[in-house]
Short mmCIF file of C-alpha atoms in Angstrom, two decimals:
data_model
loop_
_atom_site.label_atom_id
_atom_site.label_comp_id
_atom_site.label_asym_id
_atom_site.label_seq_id
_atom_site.Cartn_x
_atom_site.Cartn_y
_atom_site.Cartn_z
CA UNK A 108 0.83 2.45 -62.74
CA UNK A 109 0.76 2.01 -58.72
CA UNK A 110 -2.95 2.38 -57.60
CA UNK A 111 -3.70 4.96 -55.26
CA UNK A 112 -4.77 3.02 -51.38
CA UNK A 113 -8.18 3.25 -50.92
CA UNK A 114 -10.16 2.58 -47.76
CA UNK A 115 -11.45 -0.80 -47.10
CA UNK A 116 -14.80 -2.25 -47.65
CA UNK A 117 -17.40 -2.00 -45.33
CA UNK A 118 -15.99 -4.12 -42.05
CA UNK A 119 -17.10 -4.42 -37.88
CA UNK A 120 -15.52 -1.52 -35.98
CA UNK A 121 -13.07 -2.77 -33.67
CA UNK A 122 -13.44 -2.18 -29.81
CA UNK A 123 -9.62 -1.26 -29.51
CA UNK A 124 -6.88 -0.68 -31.63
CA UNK A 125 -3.42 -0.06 -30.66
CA UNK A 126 -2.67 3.40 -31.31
CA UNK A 127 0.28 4.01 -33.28
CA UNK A 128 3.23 5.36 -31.14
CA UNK A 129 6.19 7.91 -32.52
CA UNK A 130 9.74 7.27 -32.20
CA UNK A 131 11.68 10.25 -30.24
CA UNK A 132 14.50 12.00 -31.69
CA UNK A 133 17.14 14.45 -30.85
CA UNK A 134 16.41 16.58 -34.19
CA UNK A 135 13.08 17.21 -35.96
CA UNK A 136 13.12 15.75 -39.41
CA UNK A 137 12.44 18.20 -42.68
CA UNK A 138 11.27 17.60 -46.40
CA UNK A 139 8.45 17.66 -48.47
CA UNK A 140 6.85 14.49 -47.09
CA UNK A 141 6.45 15.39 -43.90
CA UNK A 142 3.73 17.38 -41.70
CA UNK A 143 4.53 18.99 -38.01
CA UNK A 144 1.96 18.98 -35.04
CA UNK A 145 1.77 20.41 -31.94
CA UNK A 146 2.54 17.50 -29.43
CA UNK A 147 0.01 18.03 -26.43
CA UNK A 148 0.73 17.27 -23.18
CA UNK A 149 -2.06 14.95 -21.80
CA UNK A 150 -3.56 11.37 -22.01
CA UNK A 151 -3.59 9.39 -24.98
CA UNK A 152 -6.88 9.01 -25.82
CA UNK A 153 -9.09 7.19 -28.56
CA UNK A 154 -13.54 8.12 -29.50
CA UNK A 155 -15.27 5.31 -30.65
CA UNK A 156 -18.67 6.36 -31.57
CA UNK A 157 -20.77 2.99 -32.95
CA UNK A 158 -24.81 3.89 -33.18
CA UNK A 159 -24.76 6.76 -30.50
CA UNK A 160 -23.00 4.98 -28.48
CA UNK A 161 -19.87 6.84 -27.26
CA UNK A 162 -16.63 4.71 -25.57
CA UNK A 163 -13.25 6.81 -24.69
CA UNK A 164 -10.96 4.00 -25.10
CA UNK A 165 -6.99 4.38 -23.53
CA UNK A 166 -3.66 3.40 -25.20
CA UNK A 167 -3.62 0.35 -23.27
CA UNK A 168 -7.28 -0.18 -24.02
CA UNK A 169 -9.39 1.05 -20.35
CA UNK A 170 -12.52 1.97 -20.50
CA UNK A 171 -12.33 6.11 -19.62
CA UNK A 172 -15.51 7.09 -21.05
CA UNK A 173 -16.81 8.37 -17.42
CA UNK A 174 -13.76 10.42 -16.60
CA UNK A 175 -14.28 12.95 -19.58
CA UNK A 176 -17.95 13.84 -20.26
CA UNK A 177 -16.82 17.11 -22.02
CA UNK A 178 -15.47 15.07 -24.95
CA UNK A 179 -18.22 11.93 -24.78
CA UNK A 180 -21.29 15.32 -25.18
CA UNK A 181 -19.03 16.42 -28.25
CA UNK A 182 -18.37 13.03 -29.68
CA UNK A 183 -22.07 12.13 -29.43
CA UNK A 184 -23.10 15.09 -31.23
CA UNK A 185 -21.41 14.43 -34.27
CA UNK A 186 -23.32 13.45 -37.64
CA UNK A 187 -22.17 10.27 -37.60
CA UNK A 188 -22.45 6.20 -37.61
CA UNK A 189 -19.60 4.89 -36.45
CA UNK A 190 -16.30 6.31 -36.14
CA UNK A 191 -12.29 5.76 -34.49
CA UNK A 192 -10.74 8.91 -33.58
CA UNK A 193 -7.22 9.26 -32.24
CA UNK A 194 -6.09 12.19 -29.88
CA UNK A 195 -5.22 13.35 -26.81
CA UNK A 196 -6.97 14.46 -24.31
CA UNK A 197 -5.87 17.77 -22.02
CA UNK A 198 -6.55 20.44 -19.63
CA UNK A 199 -5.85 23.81 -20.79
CA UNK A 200 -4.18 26.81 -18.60
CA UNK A 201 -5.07 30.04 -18.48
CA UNK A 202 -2.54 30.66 -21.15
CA UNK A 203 -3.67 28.15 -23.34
CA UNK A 204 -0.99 25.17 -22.99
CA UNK A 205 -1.94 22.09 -21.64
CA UNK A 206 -1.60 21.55 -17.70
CA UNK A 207 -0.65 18.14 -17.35
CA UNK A 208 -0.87 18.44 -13.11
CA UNK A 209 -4.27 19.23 -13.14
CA UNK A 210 -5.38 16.85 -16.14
CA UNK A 211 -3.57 14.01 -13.56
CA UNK A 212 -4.88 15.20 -10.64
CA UNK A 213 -9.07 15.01 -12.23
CA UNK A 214 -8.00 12.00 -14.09
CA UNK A 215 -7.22 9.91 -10.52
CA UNK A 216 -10.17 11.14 -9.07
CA UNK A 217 -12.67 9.87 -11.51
CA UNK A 218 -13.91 12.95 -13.75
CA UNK A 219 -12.32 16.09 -15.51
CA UNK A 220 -15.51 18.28 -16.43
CA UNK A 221 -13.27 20.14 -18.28
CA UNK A 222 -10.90 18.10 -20.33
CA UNK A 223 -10.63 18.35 -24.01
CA UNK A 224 -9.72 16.24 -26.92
CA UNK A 225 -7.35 17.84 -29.88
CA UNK A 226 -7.69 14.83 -32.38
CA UNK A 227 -5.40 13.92 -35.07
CA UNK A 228 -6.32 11.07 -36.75
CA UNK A 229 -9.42 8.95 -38.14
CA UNK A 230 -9.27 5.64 -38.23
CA UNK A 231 -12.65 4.13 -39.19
CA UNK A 232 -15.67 6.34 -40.25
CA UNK A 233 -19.05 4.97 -41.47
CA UNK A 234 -18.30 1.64 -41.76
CA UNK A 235 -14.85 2.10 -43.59
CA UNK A 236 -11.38 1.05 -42.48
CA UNK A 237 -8.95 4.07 -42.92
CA UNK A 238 -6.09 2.94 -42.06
CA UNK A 239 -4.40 2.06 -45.31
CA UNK A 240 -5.30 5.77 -46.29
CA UNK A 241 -2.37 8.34 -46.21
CA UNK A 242 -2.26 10.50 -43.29
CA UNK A 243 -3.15 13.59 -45.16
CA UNK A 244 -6.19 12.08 -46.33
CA UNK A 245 -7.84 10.72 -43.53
CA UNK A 246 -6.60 14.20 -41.88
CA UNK A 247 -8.78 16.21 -44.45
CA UNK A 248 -12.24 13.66 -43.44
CA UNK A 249 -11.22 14.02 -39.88
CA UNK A 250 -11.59 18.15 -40.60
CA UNK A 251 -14.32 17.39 -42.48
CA UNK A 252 -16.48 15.19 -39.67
CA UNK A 253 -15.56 17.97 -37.05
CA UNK A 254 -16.29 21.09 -39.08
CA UNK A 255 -17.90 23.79 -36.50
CA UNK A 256 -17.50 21.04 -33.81
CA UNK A 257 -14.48 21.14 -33.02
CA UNK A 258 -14.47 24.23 -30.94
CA UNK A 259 -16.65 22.15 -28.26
CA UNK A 260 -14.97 19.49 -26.34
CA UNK A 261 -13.34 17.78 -29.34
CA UNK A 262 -10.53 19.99 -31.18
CA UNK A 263 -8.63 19.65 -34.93
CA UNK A 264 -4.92 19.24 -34.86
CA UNK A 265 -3.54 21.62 -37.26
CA UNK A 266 -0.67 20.64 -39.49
CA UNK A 267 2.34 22.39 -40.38
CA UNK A 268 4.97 22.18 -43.36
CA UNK A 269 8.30 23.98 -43.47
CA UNK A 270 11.33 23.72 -41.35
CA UNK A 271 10.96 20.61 -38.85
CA UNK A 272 13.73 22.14 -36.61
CA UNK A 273 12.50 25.48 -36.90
CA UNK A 274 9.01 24.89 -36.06
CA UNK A 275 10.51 22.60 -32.93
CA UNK A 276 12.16 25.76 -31.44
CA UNK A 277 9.64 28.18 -32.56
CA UNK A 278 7.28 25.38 -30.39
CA UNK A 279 9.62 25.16 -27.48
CA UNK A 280 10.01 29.10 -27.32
CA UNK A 281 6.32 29.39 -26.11
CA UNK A 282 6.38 26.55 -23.49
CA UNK A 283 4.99 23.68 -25.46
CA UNK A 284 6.03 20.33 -24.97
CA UNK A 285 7.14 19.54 -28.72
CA UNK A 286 6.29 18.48 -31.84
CA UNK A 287 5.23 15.23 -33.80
CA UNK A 288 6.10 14.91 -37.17
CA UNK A 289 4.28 12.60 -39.66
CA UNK A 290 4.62 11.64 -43.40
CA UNK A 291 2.17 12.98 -45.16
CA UNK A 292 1.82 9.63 -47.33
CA UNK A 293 2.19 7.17 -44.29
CA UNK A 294 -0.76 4.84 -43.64
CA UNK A 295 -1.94 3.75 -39.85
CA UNK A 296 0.60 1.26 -38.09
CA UNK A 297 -0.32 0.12 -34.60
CA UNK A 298 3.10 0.25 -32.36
CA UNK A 299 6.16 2.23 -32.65
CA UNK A 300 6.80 3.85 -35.78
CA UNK A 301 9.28 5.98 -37.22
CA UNK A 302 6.63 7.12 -39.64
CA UNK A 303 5.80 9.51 -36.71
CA UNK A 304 8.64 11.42 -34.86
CA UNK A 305 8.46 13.72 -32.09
CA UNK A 306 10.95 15.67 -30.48
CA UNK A 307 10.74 17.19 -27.09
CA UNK A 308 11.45 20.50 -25.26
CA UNK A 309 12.13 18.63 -22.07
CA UNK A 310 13.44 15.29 -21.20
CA UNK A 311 12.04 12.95 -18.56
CA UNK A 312 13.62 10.75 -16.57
CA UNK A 313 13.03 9.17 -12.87
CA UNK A 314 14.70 10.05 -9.60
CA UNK A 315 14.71 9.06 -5.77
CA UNK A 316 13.27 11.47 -3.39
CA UNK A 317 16.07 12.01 -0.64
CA UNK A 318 14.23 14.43 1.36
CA UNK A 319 12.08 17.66 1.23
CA UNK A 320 12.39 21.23 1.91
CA UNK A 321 8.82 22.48 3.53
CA UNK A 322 6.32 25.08 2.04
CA UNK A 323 7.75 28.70 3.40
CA UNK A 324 4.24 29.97 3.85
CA UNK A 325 3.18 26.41 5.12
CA UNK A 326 5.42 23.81 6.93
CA UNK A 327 2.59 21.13 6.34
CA UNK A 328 2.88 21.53 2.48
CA UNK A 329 5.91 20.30 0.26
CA UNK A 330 7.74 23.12 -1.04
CA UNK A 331 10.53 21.44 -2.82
CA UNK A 332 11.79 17.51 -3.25
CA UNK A 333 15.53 16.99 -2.86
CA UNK A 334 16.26 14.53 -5.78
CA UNK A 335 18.98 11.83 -6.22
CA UNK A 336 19.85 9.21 -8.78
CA UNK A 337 21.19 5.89 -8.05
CA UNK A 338 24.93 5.51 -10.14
CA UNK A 339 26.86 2.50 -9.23
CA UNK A 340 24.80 1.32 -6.32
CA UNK A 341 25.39 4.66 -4.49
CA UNK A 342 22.94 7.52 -4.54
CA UNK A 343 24.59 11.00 -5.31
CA UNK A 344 22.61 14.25 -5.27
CA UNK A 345 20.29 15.63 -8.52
CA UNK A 346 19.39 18.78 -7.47
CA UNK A 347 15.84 19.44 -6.29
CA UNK A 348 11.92 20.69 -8.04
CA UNK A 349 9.51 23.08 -6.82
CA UNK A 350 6.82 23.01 -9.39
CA UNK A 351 4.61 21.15 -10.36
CA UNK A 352 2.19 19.45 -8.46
CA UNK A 353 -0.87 21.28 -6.54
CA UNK A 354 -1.75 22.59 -3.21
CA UNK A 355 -3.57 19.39 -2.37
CA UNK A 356 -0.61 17.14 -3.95
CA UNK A 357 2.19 19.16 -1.63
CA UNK A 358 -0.23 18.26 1.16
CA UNK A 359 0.00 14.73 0.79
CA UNK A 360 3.13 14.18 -0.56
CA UNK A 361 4.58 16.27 2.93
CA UNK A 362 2.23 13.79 4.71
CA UNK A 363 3.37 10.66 3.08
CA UNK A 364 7.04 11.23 3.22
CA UNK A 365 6.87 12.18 6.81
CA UNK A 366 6.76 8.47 7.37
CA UNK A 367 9.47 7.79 6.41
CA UNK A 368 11.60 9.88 7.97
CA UNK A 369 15.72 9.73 8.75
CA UNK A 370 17.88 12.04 10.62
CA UNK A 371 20.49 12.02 7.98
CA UNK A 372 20.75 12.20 4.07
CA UNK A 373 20.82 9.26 2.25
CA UNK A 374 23.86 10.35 0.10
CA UNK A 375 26.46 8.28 -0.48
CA UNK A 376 29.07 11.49 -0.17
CA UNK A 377 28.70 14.05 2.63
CA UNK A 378 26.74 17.20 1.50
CA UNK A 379 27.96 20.62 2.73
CA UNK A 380 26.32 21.77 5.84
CA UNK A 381 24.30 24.20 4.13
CA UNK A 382 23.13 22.73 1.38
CA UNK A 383 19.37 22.18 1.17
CA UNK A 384 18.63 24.05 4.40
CA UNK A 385 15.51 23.22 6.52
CA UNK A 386 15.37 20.05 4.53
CA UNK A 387 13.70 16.87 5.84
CA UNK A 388 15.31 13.58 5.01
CA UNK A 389 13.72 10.06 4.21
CA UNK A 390 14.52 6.71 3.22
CA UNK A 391 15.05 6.62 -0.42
CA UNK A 392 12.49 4.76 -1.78
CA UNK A 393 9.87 7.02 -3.49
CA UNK A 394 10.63 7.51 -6.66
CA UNK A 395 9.32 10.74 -8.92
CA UNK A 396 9.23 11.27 -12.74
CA UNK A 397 10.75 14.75 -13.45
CA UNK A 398 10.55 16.92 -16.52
CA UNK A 399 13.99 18.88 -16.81
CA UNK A 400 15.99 20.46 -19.63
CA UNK A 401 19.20 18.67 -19.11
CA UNK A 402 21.94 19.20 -16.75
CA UNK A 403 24.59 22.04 -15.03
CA UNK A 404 28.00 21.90 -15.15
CA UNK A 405 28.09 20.56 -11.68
CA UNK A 406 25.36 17.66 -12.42
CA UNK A 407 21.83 19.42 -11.33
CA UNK A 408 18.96 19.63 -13.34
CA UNK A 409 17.86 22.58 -15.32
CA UNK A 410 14.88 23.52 -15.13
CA UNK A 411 12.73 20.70 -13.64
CA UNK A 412 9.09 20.03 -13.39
CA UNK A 413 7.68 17.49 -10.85
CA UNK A 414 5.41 14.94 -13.62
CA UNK A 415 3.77 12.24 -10.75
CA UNK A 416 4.97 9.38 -8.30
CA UNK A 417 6.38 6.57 -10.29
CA UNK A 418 6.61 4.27 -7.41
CA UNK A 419 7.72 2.94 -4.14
CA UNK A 420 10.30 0.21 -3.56
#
């Protein structure tokens, strides 16, 4: 008969491990194996807690402890040795779904007083190595370690079983970014994994800023980027975004694309006359990461949500 995993003995807790990364996929998988979480929309984000000493650790291993003392209170409070938790860390709206803009914006500054962590897994506790444990079961010690805690600065994920495609679009319906889904027997892999899936409400993808259309109530502010996407070496129009970014953001991205400034579009085709009136064109070599829920019939983007500058060429 197969023995059951167990955790490992005692061993050092590592300073970093590579998190374990999902695969995405068009369609949510279903079965009895597998669990469904609500995918947040922040920073991936690891708590290593080693004798009181508290270290938020980031998927590719920075040291982010200062930028979240919410979490690093909550983390040191816990009745516990040593510990590895896995999670991501967020900034809630007003209605209760995470608000990626503002969680960037606090994040490049230095400090978000008020970010969160909704953890999901637990790698190492007390000395032990967890990771050859199924997911379930180092789910129920991660419940366990954050009993009453967890409505502080440190959060439980919450798993769900059923339908994977039904809880997707159930997910999706209320504005949420997705879903991961996770077999229930899997153990801890560091890298990609198709152990954990997640599908996605929105898709995101990168485009050139070809101009921008200024703030109605204030010419100084962006009110919209006009968008293009390089095809063949020529750059043909994408549509445009309006949300997504704050009042301080529109400030300074009006300010830094007014430097680069050009009479004309940078299209490869003619636009009509009217089309993106009042706009102000630049050289096309900002480019943006966009959220968007696919395309029109006429190649624009549904939907789109302004994510961050990706970079300058």
């Amino acid at each position: 008969m197969a023995r059951s995993p167990t955790a490992a003995p005692t061993s050092s807790l590592p300073a970093y491990i590579e998190p374990c990364l999902p695969r995405q996929v068009a369609k949510a998988p279903s079965g009895p194996r597998w669990v469904h979480e609500i995918k947040h929309d922040g920073y991936r984000l690891a708590v290593r807690i080693d004798a009181g000493e508290v270290r938020l650790v980031t998927r590719r291993g920075l040291d982010w402890t200062k930028r979240f003392p919410l979490v690093v209170n909550a983390a040191g409070e816990l009745d516990v040795r040593s510990a590895y938790l896995d999670g991501e860390v967020v900034i809630e709206g007003d209605d209760g779904i995470a608000d990626w803009v503002a969680l960037h914006a606090c994040a490049s500054a230095g400090r978000c007083p008020g970010a969160i962590l909704w953890a999901f897994d637990l790698l190492f506790l007390n000395g032990k190595d967890l990771r050859s444990l199924p997911l379930i079961e180092r789910k129920a010690r991660l419940f366990v370690l954050l009993g009453d805690q967890s409505h502080v600065g440190i959060r439980y994920v919450e798993h769900i079983e059923g339908e994977g495609q039904v809880i997707f679009e159930h997910a999706s319906g209320l504005g949420i970014e997705g879903i991961v889904s996770k077999l229930a027997d899997s153990p801890y892999r560091s890298g990609r994994s198709d152990a954990w899936q997640k599908t996605k409400s929105w898709q995101r993808d990168r485009f050139v800023v070809a101009g921008y259309i200024p703030n109605t109530g204030d010419p100084r502010l962006v009110g919209a980027l006009v968008l293009g996407q390089w095809k063949s070496g020529e750059l043909v129009p994408a549509g445009k975004v309006g949300t997504g970014w704050s009042v301080k953001l529109a400030g300074e991205l009006a300010a830094a694309l007014d430097t680069i400034r050009q009479p004309d579009p940078p299209f490869a085709t003619r636009i009509a006359h009217n089309t993106h009136k009042g706009a102000k064109w630049v050289r096309p070599i900002v480019t943006v990461e966009v959220d968007h829920r696919g395309w029109t019939g006429d190649g624009l983007l549904r939907h789109p949500s302004f994510r961050g500058v990706a970079g300058t060429t």
